Amino acid sequence: GMDRITDSSVLIVGLGGVGSHTAHMLARAGVKYLRLVDFDQVTLSSLNRHAVATLDDVGLPKATVLCNHLRQICPDGERLVLDPIIKMYTGDAEKDGGMLEPPEGRDKWDIIIDAIDDVPTKANLIAHCAKRNIRVISCMGAGGKADPTRVHISDLRSASRDPLATAVRQKIRQLGKREA
């Protein structure tokens, strides 16, 4: 029930058009712990896609802007724990530090949201989750689409007619062969 939501921890990687809306709605739904990862800053050209950014936020890190807005919605730091990381996820454990490590007192994330728009990075994150049996929702190619009734939710292996999903699958296969 609601306790499961209010006690959950979610990692969102990529805070653009998809990730910022996801974080916003999860915070409003009552998720307790959100780690928000993005290296990028709000730009004029990204304002139309970002969930909460305004003209005043141009030039600021997306993670900071999102945290500031979410803190206005829920000022109670015990009900909503925000953990922004202004850094690029690379898939290299040394470079990434502990960004994928779950919060203190947890053995793993309840879920990881992949809202990355770069194929190799997206594939690295999905492979990381698969190896550790961490549930991941990966957002694929919905950009420029106009009919929300045609959204398809499936396992990556069965996604069809989506060039991004196809490219990610191929990259994950390459990653698997390199590690074998």
PDB file of C-alpha atoms in Angstrom, residues 17-18 114-119 122 126 137-148 150-154 156 159-169:
ATOM      1  CA  GLY A  17      12.252  16.015 -20.267  1.00  0.00           C
ATOM      2  CA  VAL A  18      11.533  12.510 -18.960  1.00  0.00           C
ATOM      3  CA  ASP A 114      16.934   5.340 -16.669  1.00  0.00           C
ATOM      4  CA  ALA A 115      16.083   8.614 -18.412  1.00  0.00           C
ATOM      5  CA  ILE A 116      19.425   8.851 -20.210  1.00  0.00           C
ATOM      6  CA  ASP A 117      19.476   9.856 -23.877  1.00  0.00           C
ATOM      7  CA  ASP A 118      22.911   8.458 -24.780  1.00  0.00           C
ATOM      8  CA  VAL A 119      22.945   4.846 -26.055  1.00  0.00           C
ATOM      9  CA  LYS A 122      21.963   3.848 -21.142  1.00  0.00           C
ATOM     10  CA  ILE A 126      20.787  -1.311 -17.754  1.00  0.00           C
ATOM     11  CA  ILE A 137      12.602   1.259 -15.898  1.00  0.00           C
ATOM     12  CA  SER A 138      14.332   2.453 -19.025  1.00  0.00           C
ATOM     13  CA  CYS A 139      12.702   5.182 -21.070  1.00  0.00           C
ATOM     14  CA  MET A 140      13.153   4.696 -24.790  1.00  0.00           C
ATOM     15  CA  GLY A 141      12.230   6.654 -27.905  1.00  0.00           C
ATOM     16  CA  ALA A 142       9.107   8.677 -27.166  1.00  0.00           C
ATOM     17  CA  GLY A 143      10.491  12.014 -28.362  1.00  0.00           C
ATOM     18  CA  GLY A 144       8.433  13.683 -31.063  1.00  0.00           C
ATOM     19  CA  LYS A 145       5.536  11.260 -30.666  1.00  0.00           C
ATOM     20  CA  ALA A 146       2.033  12.702 -30.559  1.00  0.00           C
ATOM     21  CA  ASP A 147      -0.259   9.792 -29.596  1.00  0.00           C
ATOM     22  CA  PRO A 148       0.105   8.734 -25.941  1.00  0.00           C
ATOM     23  CA  ARG A 150       0.466   4.108 -28.487  1.00  0.00           C
ATOM     24  CA  VAL A 151       2.963   4.004 -25.621  1.00  0.00           C
ATOM     25  CA  HIS A 152       4.225   0.451 -25.236  1.00  0.00           C
ATOM     26  CA  ILE A 153       5.446  -0.891 -21.905  1.00  0.00           C
ATOM     27  CA  SER A 154       7.451  -4.074 -22.236  1.00  0.00           C
ATOM     28  CA  LEU A 156      13.482  -4.424 -23.651  1.00  0.00           C
ATOM     29  CA  ALA A 159      10.365  -3.667 -27.797  1.00  0.00           C
ATOM     30  CA  SER A 160       9.757  -3.185 -31.505  1.00  0.00           C
ATOM     31  CA  ARG A 161       9.781  -0.322 -33.988  1.00  0.00           C
ATOM     32  CA  ASP A 162      11.903   1.798 -31.666  1.00  0.00           C
ATOM     33  CA  PRO A 163      15.351   2.687 -33.033  1.00  0.00           C
ATOM     34  CA  LEU A 164      16.627   3.656 -29.573  1.00  0.00           C
ATOM     35  CA  ALA A 165      15.556   0.328 -28.041  1.00  0.00           C
ATOM     36  CA  THR A 166      17.205  -1.536 -30.926  1.00  0.00           C
ATOM     37  CA  ALA A 167      20.476   0.375 -30.495  1.00  0.00           C
ATOM     38  CA  VAL A 168      20.460  -0.189 -26.722  1.00  0.00           C
ATOM     39  CA  ARG A 169      19.852  -3.939 -27.150  1.00  0.00           C
TER      40      ARG A 169
END
